[in-house]
Short mmCIF file of C-alpha atoms and ligand atoms in Angstrom, two decimals:
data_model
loop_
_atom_site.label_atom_id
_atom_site.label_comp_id
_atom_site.label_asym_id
_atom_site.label_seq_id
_atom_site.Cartn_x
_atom_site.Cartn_y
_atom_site.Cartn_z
CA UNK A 296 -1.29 4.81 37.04
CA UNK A 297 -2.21 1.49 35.60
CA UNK A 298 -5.04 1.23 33.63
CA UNK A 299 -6.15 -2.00 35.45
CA UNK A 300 -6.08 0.21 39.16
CA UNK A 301 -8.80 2.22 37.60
CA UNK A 302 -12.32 1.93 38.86
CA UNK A 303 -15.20 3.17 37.03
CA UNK A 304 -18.62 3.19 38.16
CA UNK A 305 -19.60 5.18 35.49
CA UNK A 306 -19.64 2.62 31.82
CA UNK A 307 -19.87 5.82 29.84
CA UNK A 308 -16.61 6.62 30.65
CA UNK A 309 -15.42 3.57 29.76
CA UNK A 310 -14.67 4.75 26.31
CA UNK A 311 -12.89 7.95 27.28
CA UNK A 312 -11.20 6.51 29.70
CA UNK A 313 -8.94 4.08 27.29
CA UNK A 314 -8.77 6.91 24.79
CA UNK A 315 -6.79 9.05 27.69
CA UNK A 316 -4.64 5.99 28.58
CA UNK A 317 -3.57 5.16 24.92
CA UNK A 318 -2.85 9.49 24.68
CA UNK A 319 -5.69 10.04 22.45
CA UNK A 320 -7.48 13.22 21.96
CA UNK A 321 -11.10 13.34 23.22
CA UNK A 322 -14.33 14.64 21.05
CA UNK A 323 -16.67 17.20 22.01
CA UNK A 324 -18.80 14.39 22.73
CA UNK A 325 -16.86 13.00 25.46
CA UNK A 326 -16.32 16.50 27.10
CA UNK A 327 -19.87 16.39 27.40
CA UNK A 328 -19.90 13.19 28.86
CA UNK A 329 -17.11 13.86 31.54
CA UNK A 330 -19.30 17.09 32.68
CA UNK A 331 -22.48 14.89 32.94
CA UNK A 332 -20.72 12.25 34.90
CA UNK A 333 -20.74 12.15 38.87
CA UNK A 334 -17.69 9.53 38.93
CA UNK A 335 -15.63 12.28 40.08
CA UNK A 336 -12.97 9.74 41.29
CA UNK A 337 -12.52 8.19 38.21
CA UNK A 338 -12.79 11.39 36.14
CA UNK A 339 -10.09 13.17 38.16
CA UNK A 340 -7.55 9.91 38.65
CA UNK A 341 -7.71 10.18 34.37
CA UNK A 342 -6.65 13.78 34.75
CA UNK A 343 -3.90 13.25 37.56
CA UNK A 344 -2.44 10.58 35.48
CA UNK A 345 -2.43 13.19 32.42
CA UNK A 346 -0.77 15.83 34.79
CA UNK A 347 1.73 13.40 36.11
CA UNK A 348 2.66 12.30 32.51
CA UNK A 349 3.24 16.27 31.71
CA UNK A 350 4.58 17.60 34.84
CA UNK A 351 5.51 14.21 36.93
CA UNK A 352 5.18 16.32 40.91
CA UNK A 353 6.14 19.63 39.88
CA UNK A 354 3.48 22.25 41.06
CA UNK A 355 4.13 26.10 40.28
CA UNK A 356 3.53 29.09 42.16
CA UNK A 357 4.71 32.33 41.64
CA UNK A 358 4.81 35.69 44.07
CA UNK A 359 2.65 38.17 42.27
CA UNK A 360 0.55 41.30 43.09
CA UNK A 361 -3.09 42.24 41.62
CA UNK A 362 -2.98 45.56 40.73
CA UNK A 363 -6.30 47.31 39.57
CA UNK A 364 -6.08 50.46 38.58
CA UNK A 365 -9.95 51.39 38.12
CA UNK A 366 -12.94 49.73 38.89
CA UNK A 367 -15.24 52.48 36.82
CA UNK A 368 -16.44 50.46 33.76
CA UNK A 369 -18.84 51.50 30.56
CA UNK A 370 -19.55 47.90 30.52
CA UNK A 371 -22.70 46.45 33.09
CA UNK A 372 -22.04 42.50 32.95
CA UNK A 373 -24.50 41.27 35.14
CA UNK A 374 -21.99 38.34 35.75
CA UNK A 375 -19.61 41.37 37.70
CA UNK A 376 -19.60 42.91 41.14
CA UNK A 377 -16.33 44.98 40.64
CA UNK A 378 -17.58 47.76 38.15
CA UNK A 379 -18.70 50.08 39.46
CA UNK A 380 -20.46 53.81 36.90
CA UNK A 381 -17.63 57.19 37.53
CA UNK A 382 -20.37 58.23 40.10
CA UNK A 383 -21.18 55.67 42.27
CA UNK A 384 -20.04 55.15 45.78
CA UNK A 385 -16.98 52.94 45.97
CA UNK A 386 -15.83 53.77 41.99
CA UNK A 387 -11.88 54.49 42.20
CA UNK A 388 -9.33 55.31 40.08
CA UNK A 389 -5.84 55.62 40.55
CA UNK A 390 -3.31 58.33 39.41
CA UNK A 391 -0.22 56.75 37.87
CA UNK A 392 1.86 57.70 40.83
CA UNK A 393 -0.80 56.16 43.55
CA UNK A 394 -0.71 52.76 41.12
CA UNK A 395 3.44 53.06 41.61
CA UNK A 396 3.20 53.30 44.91
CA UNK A 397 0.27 50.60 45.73
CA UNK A 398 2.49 48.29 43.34
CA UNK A 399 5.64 48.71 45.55
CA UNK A 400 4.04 48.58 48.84
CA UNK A 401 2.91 46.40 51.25
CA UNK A 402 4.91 43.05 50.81
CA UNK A 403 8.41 42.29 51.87
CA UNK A 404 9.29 39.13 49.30
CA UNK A 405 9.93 40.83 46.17
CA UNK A 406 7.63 40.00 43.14
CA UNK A 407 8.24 38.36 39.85
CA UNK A 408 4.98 39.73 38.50
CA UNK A 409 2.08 42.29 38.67
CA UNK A 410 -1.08 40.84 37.45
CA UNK A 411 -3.03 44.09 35.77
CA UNK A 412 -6.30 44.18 35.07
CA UNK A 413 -9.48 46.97 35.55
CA UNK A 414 -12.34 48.49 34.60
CA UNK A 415 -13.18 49.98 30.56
CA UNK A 416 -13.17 53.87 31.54
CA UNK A 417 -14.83 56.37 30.09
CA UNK A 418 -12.89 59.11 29.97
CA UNK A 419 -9.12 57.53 30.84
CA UNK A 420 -6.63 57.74 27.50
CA UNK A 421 -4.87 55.22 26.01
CA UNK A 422 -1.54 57.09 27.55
CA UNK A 423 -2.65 56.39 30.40
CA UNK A 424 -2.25 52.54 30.35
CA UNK A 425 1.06 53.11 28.05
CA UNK A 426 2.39 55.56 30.75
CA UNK A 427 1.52 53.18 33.85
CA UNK A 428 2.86 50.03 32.10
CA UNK A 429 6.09 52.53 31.08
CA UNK A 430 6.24 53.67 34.66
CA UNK A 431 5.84 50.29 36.22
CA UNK A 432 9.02 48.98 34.09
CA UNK A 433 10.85 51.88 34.80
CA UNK A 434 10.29 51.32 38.71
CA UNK A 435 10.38 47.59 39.11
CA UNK A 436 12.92 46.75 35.96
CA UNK A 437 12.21 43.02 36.50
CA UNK A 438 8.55 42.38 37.12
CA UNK A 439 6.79 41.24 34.56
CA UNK A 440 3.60 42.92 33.79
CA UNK A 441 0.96 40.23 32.91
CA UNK A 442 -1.72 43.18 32.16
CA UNK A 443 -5.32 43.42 30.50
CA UNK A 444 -7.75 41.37 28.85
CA UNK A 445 -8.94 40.70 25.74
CA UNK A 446 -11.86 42.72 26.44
CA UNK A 447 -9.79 45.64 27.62
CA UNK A 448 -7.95 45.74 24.44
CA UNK A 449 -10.55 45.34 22.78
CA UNK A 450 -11.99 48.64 24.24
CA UNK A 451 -8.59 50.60 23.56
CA UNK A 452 -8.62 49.58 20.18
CA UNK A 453 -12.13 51.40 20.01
CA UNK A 454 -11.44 54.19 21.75
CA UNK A 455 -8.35 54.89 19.90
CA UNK A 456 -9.44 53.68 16.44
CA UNK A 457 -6.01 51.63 16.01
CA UNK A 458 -6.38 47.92 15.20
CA UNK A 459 -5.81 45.39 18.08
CA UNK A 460 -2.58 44.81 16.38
CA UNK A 461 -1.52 48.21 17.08
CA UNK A 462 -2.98 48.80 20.48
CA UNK A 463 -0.91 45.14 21.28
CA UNK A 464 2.33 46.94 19.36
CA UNK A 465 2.43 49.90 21.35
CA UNK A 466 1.66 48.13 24.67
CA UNK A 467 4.41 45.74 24.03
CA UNK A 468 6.87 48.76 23.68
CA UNK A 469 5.75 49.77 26.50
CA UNK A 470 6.45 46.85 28.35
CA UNK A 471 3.56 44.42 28.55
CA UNK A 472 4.98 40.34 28.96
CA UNK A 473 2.10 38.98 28.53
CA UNK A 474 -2.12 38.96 28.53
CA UNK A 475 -3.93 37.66 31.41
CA UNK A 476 -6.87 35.04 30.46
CA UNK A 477 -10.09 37.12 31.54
CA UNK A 478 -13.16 38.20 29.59
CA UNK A 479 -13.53 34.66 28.25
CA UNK A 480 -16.53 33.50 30.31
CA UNK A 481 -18.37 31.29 28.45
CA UNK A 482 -18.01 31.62 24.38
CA UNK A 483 -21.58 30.80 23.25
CA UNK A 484 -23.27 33.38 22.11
CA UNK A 485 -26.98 33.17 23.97
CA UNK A 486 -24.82 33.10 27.48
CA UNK A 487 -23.02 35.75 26.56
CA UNK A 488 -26.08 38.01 25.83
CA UNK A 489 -27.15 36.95 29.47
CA UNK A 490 -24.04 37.32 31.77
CA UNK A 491 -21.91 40.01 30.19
CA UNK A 492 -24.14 41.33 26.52
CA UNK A 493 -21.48 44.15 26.66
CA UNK A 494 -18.67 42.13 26.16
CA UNK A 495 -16.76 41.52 23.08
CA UNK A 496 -17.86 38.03 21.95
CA UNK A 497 -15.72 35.12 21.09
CA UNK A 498 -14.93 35.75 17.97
CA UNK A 499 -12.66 38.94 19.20
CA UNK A 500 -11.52 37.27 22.02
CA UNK A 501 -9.82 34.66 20.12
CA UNK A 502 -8.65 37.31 17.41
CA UNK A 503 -7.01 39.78 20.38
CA UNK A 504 -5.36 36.18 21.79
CA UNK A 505 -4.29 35.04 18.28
CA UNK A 506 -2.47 38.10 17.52
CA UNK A 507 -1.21 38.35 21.13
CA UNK A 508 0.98 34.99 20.41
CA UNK A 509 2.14 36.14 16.63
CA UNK A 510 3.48 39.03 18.34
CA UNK A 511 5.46 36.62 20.18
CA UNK A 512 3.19 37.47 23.53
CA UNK A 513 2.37 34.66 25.53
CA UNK A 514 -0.91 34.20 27.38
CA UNK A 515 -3.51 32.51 29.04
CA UNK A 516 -7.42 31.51 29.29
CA UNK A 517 -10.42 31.21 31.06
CA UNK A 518 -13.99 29.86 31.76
CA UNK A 519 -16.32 31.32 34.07
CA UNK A 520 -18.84 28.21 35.17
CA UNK A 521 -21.57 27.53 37.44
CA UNK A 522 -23.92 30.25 36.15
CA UNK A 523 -26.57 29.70 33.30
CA UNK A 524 -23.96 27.38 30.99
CA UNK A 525 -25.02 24.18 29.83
CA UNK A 526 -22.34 20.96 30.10
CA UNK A 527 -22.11 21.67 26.09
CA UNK A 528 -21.10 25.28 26.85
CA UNK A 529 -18.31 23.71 28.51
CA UNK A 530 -16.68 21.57 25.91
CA UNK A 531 -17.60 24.21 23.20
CA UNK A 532 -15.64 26.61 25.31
CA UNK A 533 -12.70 24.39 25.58
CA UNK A 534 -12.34 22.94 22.32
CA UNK A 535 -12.64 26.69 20.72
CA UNK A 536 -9.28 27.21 22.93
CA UNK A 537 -8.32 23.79 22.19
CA UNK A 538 -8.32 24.56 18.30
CA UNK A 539 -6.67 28.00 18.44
CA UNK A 540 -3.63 26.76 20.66
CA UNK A 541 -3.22 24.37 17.81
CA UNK A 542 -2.72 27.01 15.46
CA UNK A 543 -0.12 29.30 17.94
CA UNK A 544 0.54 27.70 20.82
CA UNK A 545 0.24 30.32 22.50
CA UNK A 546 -1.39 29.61 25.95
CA UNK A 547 0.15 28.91 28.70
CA UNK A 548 -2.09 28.07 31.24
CA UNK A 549 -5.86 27.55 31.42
CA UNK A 550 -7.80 28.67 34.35
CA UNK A 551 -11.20 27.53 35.37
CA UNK A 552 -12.86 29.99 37.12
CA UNK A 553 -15.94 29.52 39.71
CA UNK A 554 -18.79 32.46 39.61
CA UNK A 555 -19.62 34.22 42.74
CA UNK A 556 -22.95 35.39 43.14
CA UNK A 557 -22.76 37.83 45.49
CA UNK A 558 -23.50 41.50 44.35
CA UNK A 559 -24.26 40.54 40.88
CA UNK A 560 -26.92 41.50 38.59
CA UNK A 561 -27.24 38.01 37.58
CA UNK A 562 -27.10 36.57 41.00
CA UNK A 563 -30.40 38.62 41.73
CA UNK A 564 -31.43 37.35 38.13
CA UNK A 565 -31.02 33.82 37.88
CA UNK A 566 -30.99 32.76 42.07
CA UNK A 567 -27.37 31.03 42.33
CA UNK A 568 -25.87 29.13 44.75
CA UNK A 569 -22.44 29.06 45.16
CA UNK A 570 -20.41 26.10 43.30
CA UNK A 571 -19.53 23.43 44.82
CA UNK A 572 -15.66 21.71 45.78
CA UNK A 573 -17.27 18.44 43.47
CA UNK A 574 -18.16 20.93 41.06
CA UNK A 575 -14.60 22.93 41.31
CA UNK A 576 -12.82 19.78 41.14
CA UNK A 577 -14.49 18.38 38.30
CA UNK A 578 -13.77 21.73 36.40
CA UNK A 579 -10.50 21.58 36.99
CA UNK A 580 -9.63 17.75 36.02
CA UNK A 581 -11.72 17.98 32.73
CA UNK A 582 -10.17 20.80 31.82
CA UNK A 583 -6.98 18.63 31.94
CA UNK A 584 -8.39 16.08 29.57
CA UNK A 585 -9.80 17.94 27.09
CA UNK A 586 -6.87 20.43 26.34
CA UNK A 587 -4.26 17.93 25.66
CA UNK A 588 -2.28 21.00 24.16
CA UNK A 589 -2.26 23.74 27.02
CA UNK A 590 1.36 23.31 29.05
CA UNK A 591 -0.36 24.18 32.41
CA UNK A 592 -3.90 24.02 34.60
CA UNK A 593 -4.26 26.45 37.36
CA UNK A 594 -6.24 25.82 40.51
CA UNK A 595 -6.65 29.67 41.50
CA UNK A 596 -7.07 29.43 45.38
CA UNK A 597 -8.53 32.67 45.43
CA UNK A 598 -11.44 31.15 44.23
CA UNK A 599 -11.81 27.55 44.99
CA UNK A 600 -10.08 28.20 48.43
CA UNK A 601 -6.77 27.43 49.28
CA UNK A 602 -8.05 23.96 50.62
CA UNK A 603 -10.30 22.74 47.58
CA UNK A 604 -7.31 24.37 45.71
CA UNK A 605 -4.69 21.90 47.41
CA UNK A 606 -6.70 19.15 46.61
CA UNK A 607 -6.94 19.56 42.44
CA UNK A 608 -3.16 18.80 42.58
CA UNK A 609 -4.22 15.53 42.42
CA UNK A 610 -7.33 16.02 39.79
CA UNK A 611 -5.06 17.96 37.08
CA UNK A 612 -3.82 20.80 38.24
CA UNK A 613 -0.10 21.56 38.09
CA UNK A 614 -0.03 25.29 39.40
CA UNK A 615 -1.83 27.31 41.92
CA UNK A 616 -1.47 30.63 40.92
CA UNK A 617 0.60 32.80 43.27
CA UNK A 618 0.50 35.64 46.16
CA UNK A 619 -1.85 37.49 44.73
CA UNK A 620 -1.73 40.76 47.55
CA UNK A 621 -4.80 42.33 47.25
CA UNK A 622 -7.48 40.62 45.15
CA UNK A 623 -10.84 43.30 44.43
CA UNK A 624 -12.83 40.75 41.76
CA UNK A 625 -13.96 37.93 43.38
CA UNK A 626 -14.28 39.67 46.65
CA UNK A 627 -16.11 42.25 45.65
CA UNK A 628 -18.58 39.30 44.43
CA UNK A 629 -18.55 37.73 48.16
CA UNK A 630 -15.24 35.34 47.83
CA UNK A 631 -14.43 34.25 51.47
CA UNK A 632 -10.74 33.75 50.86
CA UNK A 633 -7.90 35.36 52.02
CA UNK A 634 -6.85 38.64 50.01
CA UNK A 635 -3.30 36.98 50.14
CA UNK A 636 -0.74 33.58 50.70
CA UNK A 637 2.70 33.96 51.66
CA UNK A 638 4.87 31.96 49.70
CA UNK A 639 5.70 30.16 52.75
CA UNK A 640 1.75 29.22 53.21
CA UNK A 641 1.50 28.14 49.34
CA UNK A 642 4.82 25.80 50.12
CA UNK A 643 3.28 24.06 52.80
CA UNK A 644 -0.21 23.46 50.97
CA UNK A 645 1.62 21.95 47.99
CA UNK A 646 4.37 19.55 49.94
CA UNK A 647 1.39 18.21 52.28
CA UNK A 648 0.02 17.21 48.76
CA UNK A 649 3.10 15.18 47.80
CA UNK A 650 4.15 17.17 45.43
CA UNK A 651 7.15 19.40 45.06
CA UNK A 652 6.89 23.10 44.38
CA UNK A 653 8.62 24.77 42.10
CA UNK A 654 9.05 28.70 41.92
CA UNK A 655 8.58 30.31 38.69
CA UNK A 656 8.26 33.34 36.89
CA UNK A 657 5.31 34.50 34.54
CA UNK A 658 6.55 32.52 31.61
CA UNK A 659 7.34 29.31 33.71
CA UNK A 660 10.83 29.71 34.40
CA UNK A 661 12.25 28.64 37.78
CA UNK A 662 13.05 31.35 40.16
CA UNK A 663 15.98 31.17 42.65
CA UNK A 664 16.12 33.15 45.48
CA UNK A 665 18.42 33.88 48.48
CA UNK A 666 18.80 35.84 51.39
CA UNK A 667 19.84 39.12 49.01
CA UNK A 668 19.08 38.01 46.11
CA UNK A 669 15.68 36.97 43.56
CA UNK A 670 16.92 34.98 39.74
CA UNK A 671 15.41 33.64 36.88
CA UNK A 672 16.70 30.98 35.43
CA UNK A 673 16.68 30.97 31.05
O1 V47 B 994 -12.88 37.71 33.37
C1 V47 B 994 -15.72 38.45 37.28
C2 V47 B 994 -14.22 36.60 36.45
C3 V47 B 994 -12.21 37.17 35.63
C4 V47 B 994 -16.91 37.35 38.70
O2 V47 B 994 -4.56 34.85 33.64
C5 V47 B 994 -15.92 36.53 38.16
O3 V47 B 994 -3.39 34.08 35.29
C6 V47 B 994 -16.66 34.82 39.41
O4 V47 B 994 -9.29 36.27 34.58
N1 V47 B 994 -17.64 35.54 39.98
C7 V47 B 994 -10.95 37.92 35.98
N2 V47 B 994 -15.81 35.27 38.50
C8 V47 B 994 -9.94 37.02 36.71
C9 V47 B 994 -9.04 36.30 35.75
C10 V47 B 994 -7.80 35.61 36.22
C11 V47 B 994 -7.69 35.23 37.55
C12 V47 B 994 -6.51 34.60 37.95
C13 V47 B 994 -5.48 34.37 37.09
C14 V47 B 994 -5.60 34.78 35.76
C15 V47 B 994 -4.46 34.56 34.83
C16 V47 B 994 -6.77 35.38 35.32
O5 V47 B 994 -12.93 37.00 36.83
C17 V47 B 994 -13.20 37.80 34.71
C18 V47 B 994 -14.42 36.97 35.00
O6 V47 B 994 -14.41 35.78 34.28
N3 V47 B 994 -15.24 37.22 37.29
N4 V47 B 994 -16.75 38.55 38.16
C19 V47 B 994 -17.80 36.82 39.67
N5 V47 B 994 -18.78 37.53 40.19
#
């Protein structure tokens, strides 16, 4: 894109926008700025042009399955639809061989990844999640288990009185590949106390992510938006993530993610409307800007719809998550999507963009496949 083809009717972004042509890293100050503008046009052809220079058309996919093993939480985020107390109707939770059999079932193109996350049981050991990763790597030797948040290791680490360090040790024996980027929400503190006060805050977040990479783990983040956040939320969010990645480099992939009022506390709380495919796409493209140092931007369809989803391939996002199966989170909170793409519908959205998909594994490897056949190539 040449800077002279692009037209903003916004002067305040006037500034940023010649800082993001010359490669230049952007201030809190003009994250703010981007959020508070409505020149969504001009906003996301800065981010496309930053995507293009990273990835040129390439857009990733990958065929995964959700796998949640319990939805019974200690935790009451009012931000949450999916936890359910151990006695209240709908709470689950699977035995290790139900959770081998669910991940195995169901889907004839074979899988290159589970995604694992759940609940923070009450009563559940820590063997448990050591024996179901175990089990899981013993069944399906070359999935790679992408499996539990910050906030659920967190919650081992107190249960079992070992360090983070050592809860991530023992999982990684076990067979964990990497940590998912939930729990994050939003990292200021007086949000936090609103939409999920039972969370571990930022500070442990970051920690549980930090030692994830010197462990050699890789992983990725998130931001849940459209709640009670403020446009400054936003960039302090990003540029906390921003500043750690410079430290490991970690992350892989950042992941805005879209709250769904339905069947939330703070839905009832706070009236919310759903957000909106300007608001979506504007997440997703300033998220490009501001973290010049994450690899990769997801546009997870599961939540912005496949079709608002298709469409941030050309306002910064490079990847569009994957499969998926059988997603509980978001539709327990009233998401209208499908539970599941095949890979052949996630081709077609991502050609009739113009760009050109590219299989890959968890860690961003190309996958080949054939008629017999699934490889990775290293
Ligand atoms: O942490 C929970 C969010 C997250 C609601 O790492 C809600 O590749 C909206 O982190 N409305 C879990 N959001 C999902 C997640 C994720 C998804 C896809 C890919 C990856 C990845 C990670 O879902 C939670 C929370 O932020 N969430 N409830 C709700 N009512």
């Amino acid at each position: 894109m040449a800077s002279t083809n692009l037209h903003l009717s916004d002067a305040a972004l006037e500034p940023i926008a010649a800082k993001v042509l010359a490669g230049e890293r952007l201030t809190f100050e003009d994250g703010v700025a981007l959020y508070k503008s409505h020149d969504l046009l001009a906003i996301g052809s800065l981010a496309n042009h930053v995507r293009e220079r990273l990835h040129g058309n390439a857009t990733y996919f990958n065929v995964n399955r959700h796998i949640n093993p319990t939805n019974v939480c200690v935790a009451s985020c009012k931000l949450c639809a999916f936890g359910r107390k151990p006695d209240a109707d709908g709470a689950y939770t699977m035995a290790l061989e139900e959770a081998f059999r669910r991940a195995g079932e169901g889907w004839t193109e074979a899988v290159t990844e589970f995604h694992i996350v759940g609940g923070l049981h009450p009563d559940l050991p820590f063997d448990y999640y050591l024996d179901l990763l175990r089990g899981l790597k013993e069944r399906f030797p070359t999935v790679h288990l992408k499996a539990f948040t910050a906030v659920e290791i967190g919650y081992y680490s107190h249960i079992t009185r070992l360090s983070i360090r050592e809860v991530l040790e023992k999982m990684k024996d076990a067979g964990l590949g990497s940590l998912p980027g939930g729990g994050a929400e939003i990292f200021a503190p007086a949000v936090r106390r609103v939409i999920c006060d039972h969370k571990i805050g930022a500070y442990t977040w970051l920690k549980t992510h930090r030692i994830a990479h010197e462990l050699g783990l890789q992983s990725n983040a998130t931001m849940l938006y459209g709640h009670i956040e403020s446009a400054e939320d936003r960039a302090d969010h990003l540029l906390q993530l921003r500043k750690l990645q410079d430290q490991t480099r970690g992350f892989q992939t950042f992941i805005p993610l879209a709250f769904h009022p339905a069947n939330t506390e703070l839905g009832k709380l706070v009236p919310h409307d759903e957000t909106t495919g300007f608001m979506d796409l504007k997440n997703v493209a300033v998220a490009r800007l501001l973290l010049d140092n994450f690899p990769h931007i997801k546009a997870y369809w599961i939540m912005m719809t496949p079709r608002v989803a298709q469409v941030a391939l050309r306002f910064g996002a490079d990847d569009l998550d994957g499969t998926v199966v059988e997603e509980k989170i978001y539709h327990d909170a009233g998401a209208s999507t499908p539970q599941a793409l095949t890979r052949r519908d996630i081709i077609r959205l991502i050609r009739d963009a113009g760009r050109e998909p590219i299989e890959r594994d968890t860690l961003y490897r190309p996958v080949t496949r054939t008629e017999t056949a699934v490889s990775v190539q290293v």
